[in-house]
Amino acid sequence: MRGAILHAPGDIRVEDRDRPTIIEPTDAILRLSAACVCGSDLWPYRGQDDYGPEAAMGHEYVGIVEEVGGAVITVQPGQFVVGSFFASDNTCEICRAGYQSSCIHRQGVGGAQAEYLRVPLADGTLVATPGLPDEDLIPSLLTASDVLGTGWFGAVAAKAGPGRTVAVVGDGAVGLLGVLSAKQLGAERIIAMSRHEPRQNLALEFGATDVVAERGDEGVARIKELTDGLGAHSVIEAVGTQESMMQAIRATRPGGHVGYVGVAHDVQLPGTDLFYSHVHLHGGPAPVRQYLPELIDLIWSRKINPGKVFDLELPLEQAAEGYQAMDERRAIKALLRP
Ligand SMILES: [Zn+2]
Ligand SMILES: [Zn+2]
């Protein structure tokens, strides 16, 4: 089968790989309907994370179950399924508390920019859709696998809801879907922080009420101006840098909540600032599995259209162009068709 391999920073190639097979009786093999490039794939692509030589890339996926191991009972061949980037048993105490991405049996799912994918712990990880989806629903269902689930967790962790003002730091796919999630959760006012017009427009379409183009100190000052000098009740941090994390904390009012979902890279929190900020911090790798049934339902009933974050669609063979376009911020998110 064909699959994307990162050979070295900037060097993505689609080449022949062994087709995955059932290893554990709890595995499923999927024939992928669509895959995509994640903002977090850009860290190793830029050489800022080391994935080792010849890494099979991709962790966001939807597809049709091709084969299941002998112990799998909840999904069967022929079903269309969505799963998360972390496989989980969905039965341990941590899973039952809603933190499947910290499951005690957690396993990474990798190599999803390909034609076929092995998913461990299939019963706990995969959720079947009510039937085979219409073609136009596939991009939205694919977002549920990571970026929508992650934006949703950011909004939940930031306690977005009625009567609250939510600010979103980061205008990548996760930040934009954090806006959509905050809207769904009933937030009264949603401030998107973005300097890029196409992304500002998509944020407004997803439910943002205000756009702030400034960042850093100026961005914090603008959020305060818009909130009677208090700061937002809820801030979603969807970048993962020192600047974005401090911007999120400082834009939150005392007693407010920061939901941080950008994968942290060299973030150091100053204890004294944190102490006097009086903010709640909650975040981490999103427990996407917890939200999948609800998100699939919202997509299936066409109440939300998160697939709009894909502004570039390419055949899998042209994965390298997808990485390059996202790296250069020419594209928000690239969908790959195997
Ligand atoms: Zn991802
Ligand atoms: Zn578990």
GROMACS .gro file of C-alpha atoms and ligand atoms in nm:
model
  340
    1MET     CA    1   0.000   0.000   0.000
    2ARG     CA    2   0.099   0.365  -0.026
    3GLY     CA    3   0.179   0.578   0.279
    4ALA     CA    4   0.357   0.901   0.376
    5ILE     CA    5   0.701   0.874   0.536
    6LEU     CA    6   0.902   1.157   0.691
    7HIS     CA    7   1.266   1.088   0.602
    8ALA     CA    8   1.417   1.410   0.733
    9PRO     CA    9   1.292   1.761   0.810
   10GLY     CA   10   1.110   1.891   0.501
   11ASP     CA   11   1.136   1.553   0.326
   12ILE     CA   12   0.796   1.378   0.308
   13ARG     CA   13   0.756   1.103   0.051
   14VAL     CA   14   0.464   0.877  -0.031
   15GLU     CA   15   0.598   0.532  -0.093
   16ASP     CA   16   0.522   0.161  -0.075
   17ARG     CA   17   0.480   0.029   0.279
   18ASP     CA   18   0.369  -0.303   0.416
   19ARG     CA   19  -0.005  -0.316   0.450
   20PRO     CA   20  -0.087  -0.342   0.824
   21THR     CA   21  -0.223  -0.670   0.957
   22ILE     CA   22  -0.402  -0.777   1.274
   23ILE     CA   23  -0.142  -0.825   1.550
   24GLU     CA   24  -0.356  -0.835   1.865
   25PRO     CA   25  -0.708  -0.985   1.878
   26THR     CA   26  -0.831  -0.638   1.986
   27ASP     CA   27  -0.707  -0.472   1.661
   28ALA     CA   28  -0.902  -0.351   1.361
   29ILE     CA   29  -0.771  -0.274   1.013
   30LEU     CA   30  -0.932   0.022   0.836
   31ARG     CA   31  -0.937   0.107   0.467
   32LEU     CA   32  -0.907   0.485   0.497
   33SER     CA   33  -1.156   0.710   0.322
   34ALA     CA   34  -0.965   1.029   0.399
   35ALA     CA   35  -0.662   1.142   0.595
   36CYS     CA   36  -0.507   1.480   0.661
   37VAL     CA   37  -0.208   1.679   0.777
   38CYS     CA   38  -0.217   1.807   1.136
   39GLY     CA   39  -0.059   2.124   1.271
   40SER     CA   40   0.131   1.895   1.509
   41ASP     CA   41   0.279   1.708   1.208
   42LEU     CA   42   0.457   2.034   1.122
   43TRP     CA   43   0.679   2.018   1.433
   44PRO     CA   44   0.876   1.713   1.310
   45TYR     CA   45   0.844   1.839   0.951
   46ARG     CA   46   1.025   2.155   1.062
   47GLY     CA   47   1.280   1.955   1.259
   48GLN     CA   48   1.152   2.089   1.593
   49ASP     CA   49   1.047   1.741   1.714
   50ASP     CA   50   1.246   1.428   1.647
   51TYR     CA   51   1.031   1.141   1.523
   52GLY     CA   52   1.333   0.929   1.435
   53PRO     CA   53   1.422   0.812   1.085
   54GLU     CA   54   1.148   0.705   0.844
   55ALA     CA   55   0.845   0.795   1.053
   56ALA     CA   56   0.506   0.684   0.918
   57MET     CA   57   0.301   1.004   0.946
   58GLY     CA   58  -0.061   1.083   1.020
   59HIS     CA   59  -0.291   1.029   1.318
   60GLU     CA   60  -0.632   1.160   1.204
   61TYR     CA   61  -0.850   0.911   1.022
   62VAL     CA   62  -1.189   0.790   0.907
   63GLY     CA   63  -1.256   0.481   0.705
   64ILE     CA   64  -1.428   0.152   0.656
   65VAL     CA   65  -1.349  -0.145   0.876
   66GLU     CA   66  -1.176  -0.404   0.660
   67GLU     CA   67  -1.096  -0.669   0.918
   68VAL     CA   68  -1.119  -0.715   1.297
   69GLY     CA   69  -0.937  -0.934   1.546
   70GLY     CA   70  -1.116  -1.219   1.721
   71ALA     CA   71  -1.186  -1.023   2.041
   72VAL     CA   72  -1.348  -0.719   1.875
   73ILE     CA   73  -1.723  -0.698   1.933
   74THR     CA   74  -1.847  -0.339   1.888
   75VAL     CA   75  -1.738  -0.274   1.529
   76GLN     CA   76  -1.755  -0.501   1.227
   77PRO     CA   77  -1.622  -0.511   0.873
   78GLY     CA   78  -1.809  -0.277   0.638
   79GLN     CA   79  -1.888  -0.013   0.901
   80PHE     CA   80  -1.767   0.345   0.861
   81VAL     CA   81  -1.579   0.451   1.175
   82VAL     CA   82  -1.408   0.748   1.336
   83GLY     CA   83  -1.134   0.708   1.596
   84SER     CA   84  -0.893   0.914   1.800
   85PHE     CA   85  -0.515   0.959   1.772
   86PHE     CA   86  -0.482   0.769   2.102
   87ALA     CA   87  -0.628   0.421   2.125
   88SER     CA   88  -0.797   0.357   2.459
   89ASP     CA   89  -0.980   0.066   2.622
   90ASN     CA   90  -1.266   0.300   2.726
   91THR     CA   91  -1.323   0.081   3.033
   92CYS     CA   92  -1.053   0.170   3.288
   93GLU     CA   93  -1.119   0.418   3.567
   94ILE     CA   94  -0.944   0.703   3.383
   95CYS     CA   95  -1.145   0.638   3.063
   96ARG     CA   96  -1.471   0.620   3.256
   97ALA     CA   97  -1.388   0.958   3.409
   98GLY     CA   98  -1.369   1.096   3.054
   99TYR     CA   99  -0.990   1.107   3.005
  100GLN     CA  100  -0.946   0.837   2.739
  101SER     CA  101  -0.631   1.008   2.609
  102SER     CA  102  -0.467   0.916   2.943
  103CYS     CA  103  -0.608   0.560   2.942
  104ILE     CA  104  -0.389   0.325   3.145
  105HIS     CA  105  -0.366   0.109   2.828
  106ARG     CA  106  -0.322   0.404   2.592
  107GLN     CA  107  -0.148   0.342   2.260
  108GLY     CA  108  -0.061   0.590   1.988
  109VAL     CA  109  -0.220   0.546   1.646
  110GLY     CA  110   0.023   0.637   1.372
  111GLY     CA  111   0.072   0.609   0.999
  112ALA     CA  112  -0.276   0.732   0.903
  113GLN     CA  113  -0.158   0.919   0.592
  114ALA     CA  114  -0.192   0.594   0.403
  115GLU     CA  115  -0.438   0.359   0.239
  116TYR     CA  116  -0.478   0.125   0.538
  117LEU     CA  117  -0.436   0.167   0.914
  118ARG     CA  118  -0.413  -0.065   1.212
  119VAL     CA  119  -0.609   0.061   1.512
  120PRO     CA  120  -0.538  -0.109   1.847
  121LEU     CA  121  -0.809  -0.148   2.115
  122ALA     CA  122  -1.073  -0.116   1.843
  123ASP     CA  123  -1.372  -0.164   2.076
  124GLY     CA  124  -1.267   0.124   2.297
  125THR     CA  125  -1.131   0.350   2.027
  126LEU     CA  126  -1.360   0.339   1.723
  127VAL     CA  127  -1.712   0.476   1.694
  128ALA     CA  128  -1.927   0.370   1.397
  129THR     CA  129  -2.144   0.623   1.216
  130PRO     CA  130  -2.517   0.543   1.173
  131GLY     CA  131  -2.449   0.428   0.816
  132LEU     CA  132  -2.217   0.498   0.526
  133PRO     CA  133  -2.185   0.878   0.512
  134ASP     CA  134  -2.264   1.099   0.217
  135GLU     CA  135  -1.941   1.204   0.048
  136ASP     CA  136  -1.976   1.566   0.164
  137LEU     CA  137  -1.984   1.460   0.532
  138ILE     CA  138  -1.648   1.283   0.519
  139PRO     CA  139  -1.430   1.594   0.576
  140SER     CA  140  -1.636   1.694   0.880
  141LEU     CA  141  -1.625   1.341   1.023
  142LEU     CA  142  -1.249   1.347   0.973
  143THR     CA  143  -1.219   1.662   1.186
  144ALA     CA  144  -1.390   1.475   1.472
  145SER     CA  145  -1.086   1.243   1.483
  146ASP     CA  146  -0.868   1.522   1.620
  147VAL     CA  147  -0.904   1.894   1.545
  148LEU     CA  148  -1.275   1.923   1.624
  149GLY     CA  149  -1.246   1.697   1.931
  150THR     CA  150  -0.945   1.901   2.043
  151GLY     CA  151  -1.116   2.238   1.989
  152TRP     CA  152  -1.419   2.100   2.175
  153PHE     CA  153  -1.206   1.989   2.470
  154GLY     CA  154  -1.040   2.333   2.473
  155ALA     CA  155  -1.383   2.496   2.493
  156VAL     CA  156  -1.506   2.254   2.761
  157ALA     CA  157  -1.184   2.295   2.965
  158ALA     CA  158  -1.219   2.675   2.937
  159LYS     CA  159  -1.582   2.638   3.061
  160ALA     CA  160  -1.724   2.808   2.750
  161GLY     CA  161  -2.098   2.843   2.792
  162PRO     CA  162  -2.396   3.077   2.828
  163GLY     CA  163  -2.317   3.421   2.965
  164ARG     CA  164  -1.946   3.381   2.911
  165THR     CA  165  -1.699   3.563   2.689
  166VAL     CA  166  -1.454   3.326   2.524
  167ALA     CA  167  -1.126   3.434   2.363
  168VAL     CA  168  -0.943   3.195   2.131
  169VAL     CA  169  -0.565   3.219   2.092
  170GLY     CA  170  -0.457   3.055   1.766
  171ASP     CA  171  -0.620   3.056   1.422
  172GLY     CA  172  -0.517   2.710   1.302
  173ALA     CA  173  -0.781   2.440   1.253
  174VAL     CA  174  -0.800   2.371   1.629
  175GLY     CA  175  -0.846   2.738   1.720
  176LEU     CA  176  -1.111   2.785   1.451
  177LEU     CA  177  -1.296   2.475   1.569
  178GLY     CA  178  -1.258   2.601   1.926
  179VAL     CA  179  -1.467   2.897   1.806
  180LEU     CA  180  -1.727   2.658   1.658
  181SER     CA  181  -1.728   2.455   1.981
  182ALA     CA  182  -1.770   2.761   2.203
  183LYS     CA  183  -2.065   2.865   1.986
  184GLN     CA  184  -2.225   2.520   2.018
  185LEU     CA  185  -2.172   2.529   2.394
  186GLY     CA  186  -2.369   2.853   2.407
  187ALA     CA  187  -2.099   3.115   2.467
  188GLU     CA  188  -2.236   3.469   2.457
  189ARG     CA  189  -1.937   3.638   2.299
  190ILE     CA  190  -1.645   3.478   2.114
  191ILE     CA  191  -1.329   3.672   2.035
  192ALA     CA  192  -1.107   3.513   1.771
  193MET     CA  193  -0.743   3.622   1.772
  194SER     CA  194  -0.615   3.615   1.414
  195ARG     CA  195  -0.423   3.836   1.173
  196HIS     CA  196  -0.516   3.645   0.857
  197GLU     CA  197  -0.824   3.754   0.670
  198PRO     CA  198  -0.941   3.414   0.535
  199ARG     CA  199  -0.908   3.268   0.885
  200GLN     CA  200  -1.084   3.569   1.041
  201ASN     CA  201  -1.371   3.513   0.797
  202LEU     CA  202  -1.398   3.144   0.880
  203ALA     CA  203  -1.392   3.228   1.253
  204LEU     CA  204  -1.682   3.470   1.199
  205GLU     CA  205  -1.869   3.203   1.003
  206PHE     CA  206  -1.812   2.956   1.290
  207GLY     CA  207  -1.962   3.200   1.540
  208ALA     CA  208  -1.697   3.453   1.644
  209THR     CA  209  -1.849   3.789   1.741
  210ASP     CA  210  -1.522   3.985   1.746
  211VAL     CA  211  -1.179   3.955   1.587
  212VAL     CA  212  -0.858   4.078   1.749
  213ALA     CA  213  -0.558   4.102   1.519
  214GLU     CA  214  -0.306   4.207   1.785
  215ARG     CA  215  -0.103   3.949   1.973
  216GLY     CA  216   0.123   3.939   2.281
  217ASP     CA  217   0.086   4.241   2.517
  218GLU     CA  218  -0.125   4.430   2.264
  219GLY     CA  219  -0.353   4.130   2.217
  220VAL     CA  220  -0.405   4.104   2.594
  221ALA     CA  221  -0.478   4.480   2.612
  222ARG     CA  222  -0.740   4.448   2.333
  223ILE     CA  223  -0.915   4.158   2.512
  224LYS     CA  224  -0.924   4.366   2.831
  225GLU     CA  225  -1.065   4.664   2.641
  226LEU     CA  226  -1.343   4.443   2.503
  227THR     CA  227  -1.428   4.305   2.849
  228ASP     CA  228  -1.451   4.618   3.069
  229GLY     CA  229  -1.089   4.579   3.171
  230LEU     CA  230  -1.153   4.238   3.329
  231GLY     CA  231  -1.035   3.982   3.073
  232ALA     CA  232  -1.232   3.695   2.921
  233HIS     CA  233  -1.411   3.437   3.134
  234SER     CA  234  -1.275   3.159   2.913
  235VAL     CA  235  -0.964   3.143   2.695
  236ILE     CA  236  -0.882   2.858   2.458
  237GLU     CA  237  -0.508   2.826   2.393
  238ALA     CA  238  -0.451   2.643   2.063
  239VAL     CA  239  -0.086   2.710   1.976
  240GLY     CA  240   0.147   2.575   2.244
  241THR     CA  241   0.423   2.836   2.257
  242GLN     CA  242   0.545   3.044   2.551
  243GLU     CA  243   0.394   3.358   2.398
  244SER     CA  244   0.053   3.203   2.328
  245MET     CA  245   0.026   3.039   2.669
  246MET     CA  246   0.113   3.360   2.854
  247GLN     CA  247  -0.121   3.554   2.626
  248ALA     CA  248  -0.400   3.311   2.720
  249ILE     CA  249  -0.333   3.330   3.096
  250ARG     CA  250  -0.304   3.708   3.096
  251ALA     CA  251  -0.619   3.755   2.885
  252THR     CA  252  -0.826   3.556   3.140
  253ARG     CA  253  -1.002   3.735   3.425
  254PRO     CA  254  -0.945   3.629   3.788
  255GLY     CA  255  -1.158   3.322   3.849
  256GLY     CA  256  -1.169   3.246   3.477
  257HIS     CA  257  -1.060   2.934   3.293
  258VAL     CA  258  -0.789   2.858   3.038
  259GLY     CA  259  -0.834   2.546   2.822
  260TYR     CA  260  -0.494   2.470   2.671
  261VAL     CA  261  -0.482   2.227   2.381
  262GLY     CA  262  -0.185   2.346   2.173
  263VAL     CA  263   0.091   2.085   2.218
  264ALA     CA  264   0.334   2.264   2.452
  265HIS     CA  265   0.682   2.334   2.315
  266ASP     CA  266   0.929   2.473   2.571
  267VAL     CA  267   0.658   2.648   2.772
  268GLN     CA  268   0.775   2.763   3.116
  269LEU     CA  269   0.513   2.910   3.348
  270PRO     CA  270   0.639   3.177   3.589
  271GLY     CA  271   0.512   3.077   3.933
  272THR     CA  272   0.457   3.426   4.070
  273ASP     CA  273   0.250   3.538   3.769
  274LEU     CA  274   0.051   3.216   3.789
  275PHE     CA  275  -0.005   3.258   4.163
  276TYR     CA  276  -0.150   3.606   4.131
  277SER     CA  277  -0.348   3.535   3.812
  278HIS     CA  278  -0.624   3.344   3.994
  279VAL     CA  279  -0.703   3.146   3.679
  280HIS     CA  280  -0.796   2.779   3.637
  281LEU     CA  281  -0.572   2.589   3.397
  282HIS     CA  282  -0.693   2.269   3.235
  283GLY     CA  283  -0.585   2.103   2.914
  284GLY     CA  284  -0.363   1.843   2.754
  285PRO     CA  285  -0.415   1.590   2.475
  286ALA     CA  286  -0.789   1.597   2.412
  287PRO     CA  287  -0.996   1.296   2.519
  288VAL     CA  288  -1.149   1.294   2.171
  289ARG     CA  289  -1.309   0.953   2.233
  290GLN     CA  290  -1.532   1.104   2.501
  291TYR     CA  291  -1.684   1.349   2.254
  292LEU     CA  292  -1.705   1.131   1.941
  293PRO     CA  293  -2.068   1.014   1.979
  294GLU     CA  294  -2.190   1.371   2.035
  295LEU     CA  295  -1.974   1.520   1.758
  296ILE     CA  296  -2.072   1.251   1.506
  297ASP     CA  297  -2.436   1.321   1.586
  298LEU     CA  298  -2.394   1.698   1.533
  299ILE     CA  299  -2.221   1.634   1.199
  300TRP     CA  300  -2.460   1.359   1.086
  301SER     CA  301  -2.761   1.583   1.151
  302ARG     CA  302  -2.579   1.868   0.969
  303LYS     CA  303  -2.596   2.105   1.267
  304ILE     CA  304  -2.225   2.185   1.227
  305ASN     CA  305  -1.992   2.187   0.927
  306PRO     CA  306  -1.638   2.170   1.072
  307GLY     CA  307  -1.505   2.023   0.746
  308LYS     CA  308  -1.478   2.381   0.620
  309VAL     CA  309  -1.133   2.400   0.782
  310PHE     CA  310  -1.004   2.192   0.490
  311ASP     CA  311  -0.914   2.452   0.231
  312LEU     CA  312  -0.685   2.222   0.034
  313GLU     CA  313  -0.762   1.873  -0.094
  314LEU     CA  314  -0.498   1.657  -0.259
  315PRO     CA  315  -0.448   1.297  -0.360
  316LEU     CA  316  -0.242   1.112  -0.096
  317GLU     CA  317   0.041   1.092  -0.350
  318GLN     CA  318   0.082   1.471  -0.317
  319ALA     CA  319   0.109   1.472   0.064
  320ALA     CA  320   0.436   1.669   0.042
  321GLU     CA  321   0.250   1.962  -0.115
  322GLY     CA  322  -0.002   1.950   0.172
  323TYR     CA  323   0.277   1.980   0.430
  324GLN     CA  324   0.444   2.261   0.239
  325ALA     CA  325   0.121   2.459   0.198
  326MET     CA  326   0.045   2.432   0.571
  327ASP     CA  327   0.404   2.510   0.669
  328GLU     CA  328   0.388   2.829   0.460
  329ARG     CA  329   0.039   2.905   0.597
  330ARG     CA  330  -0.102   2.897   0.242
  331ALA     CA  331  -0.350   2.638   0.367
  332ILE     CA  332  -0.530   2.603   0.701
  333LYS     CA  333  -0.555   2.224   0.672
  334ALA     CA  334  -0.489   1.976   0.393
  335LEU     CA  335  -0.714   1.675   0.330
  336LEU     CA  336  -0.551   1.377   0.160
  337ARG     CA  337  -0.748   1.125  -0.046
  338PRO     CA  338  -0.592   0.779  -0.049
  339ZN      ZN  339  -0.369   1.604   1.485
  340ZN      ZN  340  -0.875   0.323   2.971
   0.00000   0.00000   0.00000
